[in-house]
Amino acid sequence: MRTSTSVVLVGGIMGCAVMVSACGQVAAPGAREAAIVAHVKALASDEMEGRLPGTPGEERTVRYLEAQCKRIGLVPGTHGGTYVQQVPLIGFIGAPKAFFTAGGQRIDLSYPDDYIAVSRRGQDHVAVTDSDMVFVGYGVVAPEFSWDDYKGVDLAGKTLVMLVGDPPVPDPKSPSALDVATFKGPAMTYYGRWPYKFEIGNVQRAAAVIIVHETGPAGYGYDVVRNMGRENFNVESADLDRRHAAIDAWITLDRAKQLFARGGLDFDALKAQAATRAFRPVPLKATFTASVRNTIRRVRTQNVIGRLEGRDPALRAEHVMYSAHWDHFGRDLSLTGDQIFNGALDNASGMAEMLAIAERLVAMSPRPKRSFLFLSPTTEESAMLGAKYYAQHPLWPLETTLADINMDIMNFWGRTRAIVSVGHGMTTLDEILAAEAAHQGRVVLPDPEPEKGYFYRSDHFELAKLGVPALHFLHPGAEYRDRPADYGQRMRDRYTTNDYHKVTDEVKTDWDLSGAVEDVDLLTAVGAAVANGASYPAWKPGTEFKAIRERGRDK
Ligand SMILES: [Zn+2]
């Protein structure tokens, strides 16, 4: 009881500080910065126990966010008078067994050194027996690049073997470089990421999907794949066997080469063919047999959602969304000393800025025409499942959700001349962001590391996949004012090395919130401009999600 009392107290103190600016009076110097830091102190406090879904830390976090929504003047974003959307999850740990048969011989596979296999169907036992194996190249269907690796071949019940990454298509003018007009050259697209590979394999009605792991194109080593074999989570649903192939797996490059060779095929030659539009599926003259026994548990967790109604009765059923995940990693009882993953930058900073944005929009006069949603999804740190659940069970139609503005690890290191937008170049939201940034004398920069595919690795992406245009801010600070040129990169590297996903991601004494306040103003202005806009933001030609949005809007 004592801990929850102190949490409420922090919220109460906060209320006074922020009411000043919300009433339109002149805020005391630093009051806005102090308000953001106070949210972070509350959300990243030890009482929140690292904000792990399904723990008392979740309850305290959710109660804090609800209390703040009420204080700010947001109404519940659900239709049942509550700020909470229940998210039912299943957790599962699999014990797999698997082997190939090729050239009349059995190739035994050792788990987890040769392969990882999971079944996402939520069943105690899943098996695939003597399934014919087919190599499908990169496994991609991308109409905007005139690319289809399947060529209409019926692959129902087969085991599909795929390469990781985007098809590496050479630039016709300069063959040593990648063609930026096809799969964006060296930048990662969604087609290159493993979740896409398993999804498209299921669309092909495959029995199993096996990704050949290669560290270069994946962007991470086999140790990351190995971690995929620990406890996994999925959104509970009655149709999981329609949503997932029976088995999703990865194998090492060595095992893949052995498999191809036993069937008399050359892995490297077929891999080269797979980088061309003429590629067709190639039977591997091999079969796959595998089973997975799952230990399953059910977990109840919650998304938090507040709503601010727009002033135009004809448009207020349409929404602009902001999102910032609330969850983090809880505590690690094996550590001596500090055991709590406070997650101050990841992502108390995003929630704090979202609350500050909500306050500014509530105080804005006149109120923007369309309405706003402020979503704090659960379980971002485990495959973005809270956002995925919202996307599967939207409380307001996705077709009339104009945009999602997502925040995850914000800039607490000072004022900047630039803001980094991770999906820069993908939607017409870019122009709105650039215009509003120019009003602050700032510019917008693209993600400095597009090959890592960050746009596909946070909550907004679950909405983008269903067509909602999105902006994503992750380490948005760049070109710091009155600092050395390498200051931003140094601060980011220091955070990544010392604090990212560690118990030391805590409130720091050297934070400078002057840039955070500017970002709050900027993202408030962007949301208001979209909410007042004459037209909907759109995906730009050549993006993966343009056709999805256009289909949805034609409905
Ligand atoms: Zn995060």
Coordinates of C-alpha atoms and ligand atoms in Angstrom, one line a residue:
M1 CA 0.0 0.0 0.0
R2 CA 2.8 2.4 0.9
T3 CA 4.3 2.2 -2.6
S4 CA 1.0 2.9 -4.4
T5 CA 0.3 5.8 -2.1
S6 CA 3.7 7.4 -3.1
V7 CA 2.9 6.9 -6.8
V8 CA -0.4 8.7 -6.5
L9 CA 1.4 11.5 -4.6
V10 CA 3.9 12.0 -7.5
G11 CA 0.9 12.4 -9.8
G12 CA -0.7 14.9 -7.5
I13 CA 2.4 17.1 -7.3
M14 CA 2.7 16.9 -11.1
G15 CA -0.9 18.1 -11.5
C16 CA -0.1 21.5 -10.0
A17 CA 3.0 22.1 -12.1
V18 CA 1.2 21.3 -15.3
M19 CA -2.1 23.1 -14.7
V20 CA -0.2 26.4 -15.0
S21 CA 0.8 25.9 -18.6
A22 CA -2.5 24.1 -19.5
C23 CA -4.4 27.2 -18.4
G24 CA -2.4 29.2 -20.8
Q25 CA -0.6 31.3 -18.2
V26 CA 3.1 31.9 -18.4
A27 CA 4.8 28.8 -17.0
A28 CA 7.7 29.2 -14.6
P29 CA 11.1 28.8 -16.3
G30 CA 11.8 25.1 -16.5
A31 CA 8.3 24.1 -15.4
R32 CA 7.6 22.2 -18.6
E33 CA 10.9 20.3 -18.4
A34 CA 10.2 19.5 -14.7
A35 CA 6.7 18.2 -15.6
I36 CA 8.2 15.7 -18.1
V37 CA 11.0 14.6 -15.7
A38 CA 8.4 14.1 -12.9
H39 CA 6.5 11.7 -15.2
V40 CA 9.7 9.8 -15.9
K41 CA 10.6 9.7 -12.2
A42 CA 7.2 8.2 -11.4
L43 CA 7.2 5.7 -14.3
A44 CA 10.8 4.6 -13.9
S45 CA 10.7 4.5 -10.1
D46 CA 11.6 1.3 -8.2
E47 CA 8.0 1.0 -7.1
M48 CA 7.1 0.2 -10.7
E49 CA 9.4 -2.8 -10.5
G50 CA 10.5 -2.5 -14.1
R51 CA 7.0 -2.4 -15.6
L52 CA 6.9 -6.1 -16.6
P53 CA 3.5 -7.2 -18.1
G54 CA 1.5 -9.5 -15.7
T55 CA 3.1 -8.2 -12.5
P56 CA 2.1 -5.7 -9.7
G57 CA 4.4 -3.3 -11.6
E58 CA 2.0 -3.4 -14.5
E59 CA -0.9 -2.5 -12.2
R60 CA 0.9 0.5 -10.8
T61 CA 2.0 1.7 -14.2
V62 CA -1.5 1.4 -15.7
R63 CA -3.1 3.1 -12.6
Y64 CA -0.5 6.0 -13.0
L65 CA -1.4 6.4 -16.7
E66 CA -5.1 6.3 -16.0
A67 CA -4.8 8.9 -13.3
Q68 CA -2.8 11.2 -15.6
C69 CA -5.3 10.8 -18.5
K70 CA -8.1 11.8 -16.1
R71 CA -6.2 14.8 -14.7
I72 CA -5.3 16.0 -18.2
G73 CA -8.9 15.8 -19.3
L74 CA -8.8 12.8 -21.7
V75 CA -11.8 10.6 -21.9
P76 CA -11.5 6.8 -21.9
G77 CA -10.5 5.6 -25.4
T78 CA -12.5 2.4 -25.1
H79 CA -16.2 2.2 -25.5
G80 CA -16.8 0.7 -22.1
G81 CA -16.0 3.8 -20.0
T82 CA -12.5 2.5 -19.1
Y83 CA -9.0 3.6 -20.2
V84 CA -7.9 -0.1 -20.4
Q85 CA -8.1 -2.5 -23.3
Q86 CA -7.5 -6.1 -22.0
V87 CA -4.9 -8.0 -24.0
P88 CA -5.0 -11.8 -23.6
L89 CA -1.7 -13.4 -24.4
I90 CA -0.3 -17.0 -24.4
G91 CA 3.3 -17.6 -23.4
F92 CA 4.9 -20.8 -24.7
I93 CA 8.3 -22.6 -24.4
G94 CA 8.8 -25.2 -27.0
A95 CA 10.9 -28.4 -27.0
P96 CA 11.5 -29.3 -30.7
K97 CA 12.8 -32.3 -32.5
A98 CA 13.6 -32.3 -36.2
F99 CA 15.4 -34.0 -39.1
F100 CA 15.7 -33.8 -42.9
T101 CA 15.7 -36.7 -45.2
A102 CA 17.6 -36.1 -48.5
G103 CA 19.2 -38.4 -51.0
G104 CA 17.8 -41.4 -49.1
Q105 CA 19.7 -40.4 -45.9
R106 CA 18.6 -38.8 -42.7
I107 CA 20.3 -35.5 -41.6
D108 CA 19.7 -35.2 -37.8
L109 CA 19.5 -31.7 -36.5
S110 CA 20.8 -30.7 -33.0
Y111 CA 18.7 -28.1 -31.1
P112 CA 19.6 -25.2 -30.6
D113 CA 23.0 -25.4 -32.3
D114 CA 21.8 -26.3 -35.8
Y115 CA 18.2 -24.9 -35.8
I116 CA 15.5 -23.2 -33.8
A117 CA 11.9 -24.2 -34.2
V118 CA 8.8 -22.7 -32.7
S119 CA 5.0 -23.3 -33.1
R120 CA 2.9 -20.2 -32.6
R121 CA -0.4 -22.0 -32.7
G122 CA -0.9 -22.3 -29.0
Q123 CA -1.2 -26.1 -29.1
D124 CA 0.5 -28.5 -26.7
H125 CA 1.9 -30.6 -29.5
V126 CA 2.5 -29.9 -33.2
A127 CA 4.0 -32.1 -35.8
V128 CA 5.0 -32.0 -39.5
T129 CA 5.8 -35.4 -41.1
D130 CA 7.7 -36.1 -44.4
S131 CA 6.8 -32.7 -45.8
D132 CA 8.3 -32.0 -49.2
M133 CA 10.9 -29.2 -49.1
V134 CA 10.9 -26.4 -51.6
F135 CA 13.4 -23.5 -51.9
V136 CA 11.5 -20.3 -52.6
G137 CA 14.4 -17.8 -52.7
Y138 CA 13.7 -14.8 -50.6
G139 CA 10.0 -15.8 -50.3
V140 CA 8.9 -12.3 -51.4
V141 CA 5.7 -11.1 -53.1
A142 CA 6.1 -7.3 -53.7
P143 CA 3.8 -6.0 -56.5
E144 CA 5.4 -2.5 -56.2
F145 CA 8.7 -4.0 -57.3
S146 CA 7.1 -6.4 -59.8
W147 CA 8.5 -9.2 -57.6
D148 CA 6.9 -12.7 -57.0
D149 CA 9.1 -15.6 -55.8
Y150 CA 6.2 -18.1 -55.9
K151 CA 5.0 -17.6 -59.6
G152 CA 1.6 -19.2 -58.7
V153 CA 3.1 -22.6 -57.7
D154 CA 0.8 -24.4 -55.2
L155 CA 2.9 -24.9 -52.1
A156 CA 0.1 -26.0 -49.7
G157 CA 1.5 -28.5 -47.1
K158 CA 5.1 -28.0 -48.2
T159 CA 8.1 -26.9 -46.2
L160 CA 9.4 -23.6 -47.6
V161 CA 13.1 -22.8 -47.3
M162 CA 13.8 -19.1 -47.5
L163 CA 16.8 -16.7 -47.5
V164 CA 16.8 -13.9 -44.9
G165 CA 17.0 -10.2 -46.0
D166 CA 15.8 -8.4 -49.1
P167 CA 16.6 -9.7 -52.5
P168 CA 20.0 -8.0 -53.3
V169 CA 19.3 -6.7 -56.8
P170 CA 22.3 -5.0 -58.4
D171 CA 22.0 -1.5 -59.8
P172 CA 21.9 -1.9 -63.7
K173 CA 24.1 1.2 -64.1
S174 CA 26.6 0.2 -61.4
P175 CA 26.5 -3.5 -60.7
S176 CA 28.7 -3.4 -57.7
A177 CA 26.0 -1.4 -55.9
L178 CA 22.5 -2.3 -54.9
D179 CA 19.6 -0.9 -56.9
V180 CA 17.9 1.8 -54.8
A181 CA 14.7 1.5 -56.9
T182 CA 14.3 -2.2 -55.9
F183 CA 13.9 -3.0 -52.2
K184 CA 15.5 0.4 -51.4
G185 CA 19.1 -0.8 -52.1
P186 CA 21.1 -1.2 -48.9
A187 CA 18.1 -0.1 -46.6
M188 CA 16.1 -3.0 -45.0
T189 CA 12.5 -3.3 -46.0
Y190 CA 9.8 -5.3 -44.3
Y191 CA 10.3 -8.1 -46.9
G192 CA 13.8 -8.7 -45.5
R193 CA 12.7 -9.3 -41.9
W194 CA 11.9 -12.7 -40.4
P195 CA 8.3 -11.9 -39.3
Y196 CA 7.4 -11.2 -43.0
K197 CA 9.0 -14.5 -44.1
F198 CA 6.8 -16.5 -41.6
E199 CA 3.7 -14.5 -42.5
I200 CA 4.0 -15.0 -46.3
G201 CA 4.9 -18.7 -45.8
N202 CA 1.6 -19.1 -44.0
V203 CA -0.2 -17.2 -46.8
Q204 CA 1.2 -19.8 -49.1
R205 CA -0.4 -22.5 -46.8
A206 CA 3.0 -24.0 -46.0
A207 CA 3.2 -26.7 -43.3
A208 CA 6.5 -25.2 -42.1
V209 CA 8.8 -22.3 -43.0
I210 CA 12.6 -22.5 -42.5
I211 CA 14.8 -19.4 -42.8
V212 CA 18.4 -19.9 -43.6
H213 CA 20.2 -17.7 -41.1
E214 CA 23.0 -15.5 -42.5
T215 CA 24.5 -12.9 -40.1
G216 CA 25.2 -10.3 -42.8
P217 CA 21.8 -9.9 -44.4
A218 CA 19.9 -10.5 -41.1
G219 CA 21.8 -7.7 -39.4
Y220 CA 22.4 -9.9 -36.2
G221 CA 24.2 -13.1 -35.3
Y222 CA 22.9 -16.6 -34.6
D223 CA 23.0 -15.8 -30.9
V224 CA 19.9 -13.6 -31.5
V225 CA 18.2 -16.5 -33.4
R226 CA 19.0 -18.8 -30.5
N227 CA 17.2 -16.4 -28.1
M228 CA 14.0 -16.9 -30.2
G229 CA 13.8 -20.4 -28.7
R230 CA 13.2 -19.1 -25.2
E231 CA 9.7 -18.2 -24.0
N232 CA 7.7 -16.6 -26.8
F233 CA 4.3 -14.8 -26.6
N234 CA 1.4 -14.5 -28.9
V235 CA -2.0 -12.8 -28.9
E236 CA -4.6 -15.4 -27.8
S237 CA -7.0 -16.0 -30.7
A238 CA -9.3 -18.8 -31.8
D239 CA -7.8 -19.0 -35.2
L240 CA -4.1 -19.2 -34.5
D241 CA -3.8 -22.3 -36.7
R242 CA -4.9 -20.1 -39.6
R243 CA -2.6 -17.3 -38.7
H244 CA 0.6 -19.4 -38.5
A245 CA 2.2 -22.3 -40.2
A246 CA 2.6 -25.3 -37.9
I247 CA 6.3 -24.7 -37.5
D248 CA 8.5 -21.6 -38.0
A249 CA 12.2 -22.4 -38.0
W250 CA 15.7 -21.1 -38.7
I251 CA 18.7 -23.2 -39.7
T252 CA 22.4 -22.4 -39.8
L253 CA 24.0 -21.7 -43.2
D254 CA 26.2 -24.9 -42.9
R255 CA 23.1 -27.1 -42.4
A256 CA 21.4 -25.5 -45.3
K257 CA 24.4 -26.1 -47.6
Q258 CA 24.5 -29.7 -46.5
L259 CA 20.8 -30.1 -47.2
F260 CA 21.0 -28.7 -50.7
A261 CA 24.2 -30.7 -51.6
R262 CA 22.5 -34.0 -50.5
G263 CA 19.8 -33.3 -53.1
G264 CA 22.5 -32.6 -55.7
L265 CA 21.8 -28.8 -55.6
D266 CA 24.3 -25.9 -55.3
F267 CA 23.2 -23.5 -52.5
D268 CA 25.3 -20.6 -53.8
A269 CA 24.1 -20.9 -57.4
L270 CA 20.5 -21.0 -56.3
K271 CA 21.0 -18.1 -54.0
A272 CA 22.3 -16.1 -56.9
Q273 CA 19.3 -17.0 -59.0
A274 CA 17.1 -15.9 -56.1
A275 CA 18.3 -12.3 -56.6
T276 CA 16.5 -12.1 -60.0
R277 CA 12.8 -11.6 -61.0
A278 CA 12.9 -14.8 -63.1
F279 CA 13.4 -17.0 -60.0
R280 CA 10.9 -19.9 -59.6
P281 CA 10.5 -22.3 -56.6
V282 CA 12.9 -25.2 -56.7
P283 CA 12.0 -28.6 -55.2
L284 CA 14.9 -29.7 -52.8
K285 CA 14.4 -33.5 -53.3
A286 CA 14.2 -33.6 -49.5
T287 CA 11.6 -33.9 -46.7
F288 CA 11.2 -32.3 -43.3
T289 CA 10.0 -34.0 -40.2
A290 CA 9.6 -32.1 -36.9
S291 CA 7.6 -31.8 -33.8
V292 CA 7.3 -29.2 -31.0
R293 CA 6.0 -29.9 -27.5
N294 CA 4.9 -26.6 -25.9
T295 CA 4.6 -25.6 -22.2
I296 CA 1.8 -23.0 -22.3
R297 CA 0.7 -20.3 -19.9
R298 CA -1.9 -17.6 -20.2
V299 CA -1.1 -14.0 -19.4
R300 CA -3.6 -11.1 -19.0
T301 CA -2.1 -7.6 -19.7
Q302 CA -3.4 -4.2 -20.7
N303 CA -3.2 -1.4 -23.3
V304 CA -4.0 2.1 -21.9
I305 CA -5.8 4.5 -24.2
G306 CA -7.1 8.0 -23.7
R307 CA -9.1 10.1 -26.1
L308 CA -9.5 13.8 -26.8
E309 CA -12.6 14.6 -28.9
G310 CA -12.2 17.0 -31.9
R311 CA -14.4 20.1 -32.3
D312 CA -15.9 19.3 -35.7
P313 CA -19.0 17.0 -35.4
A314 CA -18.6 15.8 -39.0
L315 CA -14.9 14.8 -38.4
R316 CA -14.7 13.8 -34.7
A317 CA -15.1 10.1 -35.5
E318 CA -11.8 10.3 -37.3
H319 CA -8.5 10.1 -35.2
V320 CA -4.9 11.0 -35.1
M321 CA -3.0 8.6 -32.8
Y322 CA 0.0 9.0 -30.6
S323 CA 1.7 5.9 -29.1
A324 CA 4.4 5.1 -26.6
H325 CA 4.8 1.6 -25.0
W326 CA 4.6 1.4 -21.2
D327 CA 6.3 -2.1 -20.7
H328 CA 9.9 -3.0 -19.9
F329 CA 11.8 -6.0 -18.5
G330 CA 10.8 -6.1 -14.9
R331 CA 13.6 -7.3 -12.6
D332 CA 16.4 -9.9 -12.8
L333 CA 16.6 -11.7 -9.4
S334 CA 20.0 -13.2 -10.4
L335 CA 21.7 -9.8 -10.2
T336 CA 23.4 -8.6 -7.0
G337 CA 22.6 -5.0 -6.1
D338 CA 20.2 -3.3 -8.4
Q339 CA 17.8 -5.8 -10.0
I340 CA 15.2 -3.4 -11.5
F341 CA 15.1 -2.5 -15.2
N342 CA 13.7 1.0 -14.6
G343 CA 13.5 1.8 -18.3
A344 CA 13.8 5.6 -17.9
L345 CA 14.6 6.4 -21.5
D346 CA 13.0 3.1 -22.8
N347 CA 10.2 4.1 -22.6
A348 CA 9.2 6.3 -19.7
S349 CA 10.6 9.2 -21.8
G350 CA 8.1 8.4 -24.6
M351 CA 5.1 8.2 -22.3
A352 CA 6.1 11.4 -20.5
E353 CA 6.3 13.3 -23.8
M354 CA 3.0 11.8 -25.0
L355 CA 1.3 13.0 -21.8
A356 CA 2.9 16.5 -22.3
I357 CA 1.5 16.5 -25.9
A358 CA -1.9 15.5 -24.6
E359 CA -1.8 18.5 -22.2
R360 CA -1.0 20.9 -25.0
L361 CA -3.7 19.6 -27.3
V362 CA -6.3 19.8 -24.5
A363 CA -5.3 23.5 -23.9
M364 CA -5.2 24.3 -27.6
S365 CA -7.8 26.9 -28.8
P366 CA -9.6 26.3 -31.0
R367 CA -9.5 22.6 -30.4
P368 CA -8.4 20.7 -33.6
K369 CA -11.2 19.4 -35.8
R370 CA -10.6 15.6 -35.6
S371 CA -10.1 13.6 -32.4
F372 CA -6.9 12.2 -30.8
L373 CA -6.0 8.8 -29.3
F374 CA -3.1 8.4 -26.9
L375 CA -2.2 4.7 -26.8
S376 CA 0.3 3.1 -24.4
P377 CA 0.6 -0.5 -25.6
T378 CA 1.8 -3.4 -23.5
T379 CA 4.5 -6.0 -24.4
E380 CA 6.4 -3.9 -27.0
E381 CA 9.5 -5.5 -25.7
S382 CA 8.1 -8.9 -26.7
A383 CA 7.2 -8.7 -30.4
M384 CA 4.9 -5.6 -30.1
L385 CA 2.0 -7.7 -29.0
G386 CA -0.1 -4.9 -27.4
A387 CA 0.0 -2.9 -30.6
K388 CA -0.7 -6.0 -32.6
Y389 CA -3.7 -6.8 -30.4
Y390 CA -4.9 -3.2 -30.9
A391 CA -4.4 -3.5 -34.7
Q392 CA -6.4 -6.8 -34.7
H393 CA -9.1 -5.3 -32.4
P394 CA -9.1 -1.5 -33.1
L395 CA -11.3 0.5 -30.8
W396 CA -11.7 3.1 -33.6
P397 CA -11.6 2.1 -37.3
L398 CA -8.1 2.0 -38.7
E399 CA -9.4 3.2 -42.1
T400 CA -10.2 6.6 -40.4
T401 CA -7.1 6.6 -38.2
L402 CA -5.2 9.2 -40.1
A403 CA -1.7 8.6 -38.6
D404 CA 0.2 7.1 -35.7
I405 CA 3.0 9.2 -34.2
N406 CA 5.2 6.7 -32.1
M407 CA 7.7 7.7 -29.5
D408 CA 10.3 5.3 -28.0
I409 CA 13.6 6.5 -26.3
M410 CA 13.4 10.3 -26.7
N411 CA 16.1 13.0 -26.6
F412 CA 16.9 14.1 -23.1
W413 CA 20.3 15.6 -24.0
G414 CA 19.6 19.2 -25.1
R415 CA 18.3 21.4 -27.9
T416 CA 19.0 20.3 -31.5
R417 CA 18.8 21.8 -34.9
A418 CA 17.5 18.5 -36.4
I419 CA 15.0 15.8 -35.6
V420 CA 15.5 12.2 -36.9
S421 CA 12.4 10.6 -38.3
V422 CA 13.0 6.8 -38.7
G423 CA 10.6 6.2 -41.6
H424 CA 11.5 9.4 -43.4
G425 CA 10.6 9.1 -47.1
M426 CA 7.7 6.7 -46.7
T427 CA 4.6 9.0 -46.2
T428 CA 3.3 12.5 -46.9
L429 CA 3.6 13.0 -43.1
D430 CA 7.2 14.0 -44.0
E431 CA 6.1 17.3 -45.5
I432 CA 3.9 18.2 -42.5
L433 CA 6.8 17.3 -40.1
A434 CA 9.3 19.3 -42.2
A435 CA 7.0 22.4 -42.3
E436 CA 6.4 22.4 -38.6
A437 CA 10.1 21.8 -37.9
A438 CA 11.0 24.8 -40.1
H439 CA 8.7 26.9 -37.9
Q440 CA 11.2 26.0 -35.1
G441 CA 14.2 26.7 -37.3
R442 CA 14.9 23.0 -37.4
V443 CA 15.2 20.3 -40.2
V444 CA 14.2 16.7 -40.5
L445 CA 16.9 14.0 -41.0
P446 CA 16.4 10.3 -42.1
D447 CA 17.5 7.3 -40.0
P448 CA 21.3 7.2 -40.1
E449 CA 21.1 3.3 -39.9
P450 CA 18.4 2.3 -42.5
E451 CA 20.0 -1.1 -42.9
K452 CA 18.9 -2.1 -39.4
G453 CA 15.2 -1.8 -40.2
Y454 CA 14.2 0.2 -37.1
F455 CA 11.0 1.3 -38.8
Y456 CA 9.8 -2.3 -38.6
R457 CA 10.7 -2.8 -34.9
S458 CA 8.3 -0.7 -32.8
D459 CA 4.6 -0.4 -32.1
H460 CA 3.5 1.9 -35.0
F461 CA 4.6 -0.8 -37.4
E462 CA 1.7 -3.1 -36.4
L463 CA -0.6 -0.2 -37.5
A464 CA 1.5 0.6 -40.6
K465 CA 1.2 -3.1 -41.7
L466 CA -2.6 -2.5 -41.9
G467 CA -2.1 0.7 -43.8
V468 CA -2.0 3.5 -41.2
P469 CA 0.6 6.0 -42.1
A470 CA 3.2 6.4 -39.3
L471 CA 6.0 8.5 -37.9
H472 CA 8.5 6.8 -35.6
F473 CA 10.9 8.7 -33.3
L474 CA 13.7 6.7 -31.7
H475 CA 16.7 8.7 -30.6
P476 CA 15.3 11.7 -32.4
G477 CA 18.1 14.2 -31.4
A478 CA 20.7 15.2 -34.0
E479 CA 22.9 18.3 -34.5
Y480 CA 22.9 19.5 -31.0
R481 CA 23.1 23.3 -30.5
D482 CA 26.2 24.6 -28.7
R483 CA 27.8 21.2 -28.6
P484 CA 30.6 19.5 -30.5
A485 CA 29.6 17.9 -33.8
D486 CA 29.9 14.3 -32.5
Y487 CA 28.0 15.0 -29.3
G488 CA 24.7 13.3 -30.3
Q489 CA 26.4 10.2 -31.6
R490 CA 28.6 10.0 -28.4
M491 CA 25.5 10.3 -26.1
R492 CA 23.6 7.7 -28.1
D493 CA 26.6 5.3 -28.1
R494 CA 27.1 5.9 -24.4
Y495 CA 23.4 5.0 -23.8
T496 CA 23.5 2.0 -26.0
T497 CA 26.6 0.6 -24.4
N498 CA 25.9 1.4 -20.8
D499 CA 22.2 1.6 -20.3
Y500 CA 20.1 0.2 -23.1
H501 CA 18.0 -2.8 -21.8
K502 CA 20.1 -2.7 -18.6
V503 CA 19.2 -1.9 -14.9
T504 CA 21.1 1.4 -15.3
D505 CA 18.5 3.0 -17.6
E506 CA 17.5 5.3 -14.8
V507 CA 16.9 9.0 -14.2
K508 CA 20.2 10.8 -14.8
T509 CA 21.4 14.0 -13.2
D510 CA 23.0 15.3 -16.4
W511 CA 19.7 15.3 -18.4
D512 CA 18.8 18.5 -20.3
L513 CA 15.1 18.5 -21.2
S514 CA 15.2 21.7 -23.3
G515 CA 15.2 19.6 -26.5
A516 CA 12.4 17.4 -25.3
V517 CA 10.2 20.4 -24.8
E518 CA 10.8 21.5 -28.3
D519 CA 10.0 18.0 -29.6
V520 CA 6.8 18.0 -27.6
D521 CA 5.8 21.3 -29.3
L522 CA 6.8 20.0 -32.7
L523 CA 4.9 16.7 -32.4
T524 CA 1.9 18.5 -31.0
A525 CA 1.9 20.8 -34.0
V526 CA 2.2 17.9 -36.4
G527 CA -0.7 16.0 -34.8
A528 CA -2.8 19.2 -34.9
A529 CA -2.0 19.8 -38.5
V530 CA -3.0 16.3 -39.5
A531 CA -6.2 16.6 -37.4
N532 CA -7.1 19.8 -39.2
G533 CA -5.9 18.6 -42.6
A534 CA -8.0 18.8 -45.8
S535 CA -6.8 15.4 -46.8
Y536 CA -5.5 12.2 -45.3
P537 CA -1.8 11.5 -45.1
A538 CA -0.8 8.8 -47.6
W539 CA 2.0 6.3 -48.2
K540 CA 4.4 7.4 -51.0
P541 CA 4.7 5.2 -54.2
G542 CA 7.0 2.3 -53.8
T543 CA 6.2 1.7 -50.1
E544 CA 5.1 -1.7 -48.9
F545 CA 1.9 -0.4 -47.3
K546 CA 0.4 2.0 -50.0
A547 CA -1.7 -0.7 -51.6
I548 CA -3.0 -1.9 -48.3
R549 CA -4.2 1.6 -47.3
E550 CA -5.8 2.1 -50.7
R551 CA -7.7 -1.2 -50.5
G552 CA -8.8 -0.5 -47.0
R553 CA -10.1 3.0 -47.9
D554 CA -12.0 1.7 -50.9
K555 CA -14.1 -0.6 -48.7
Ligands
ZN1 ZN 11.3 0.8 -26.3

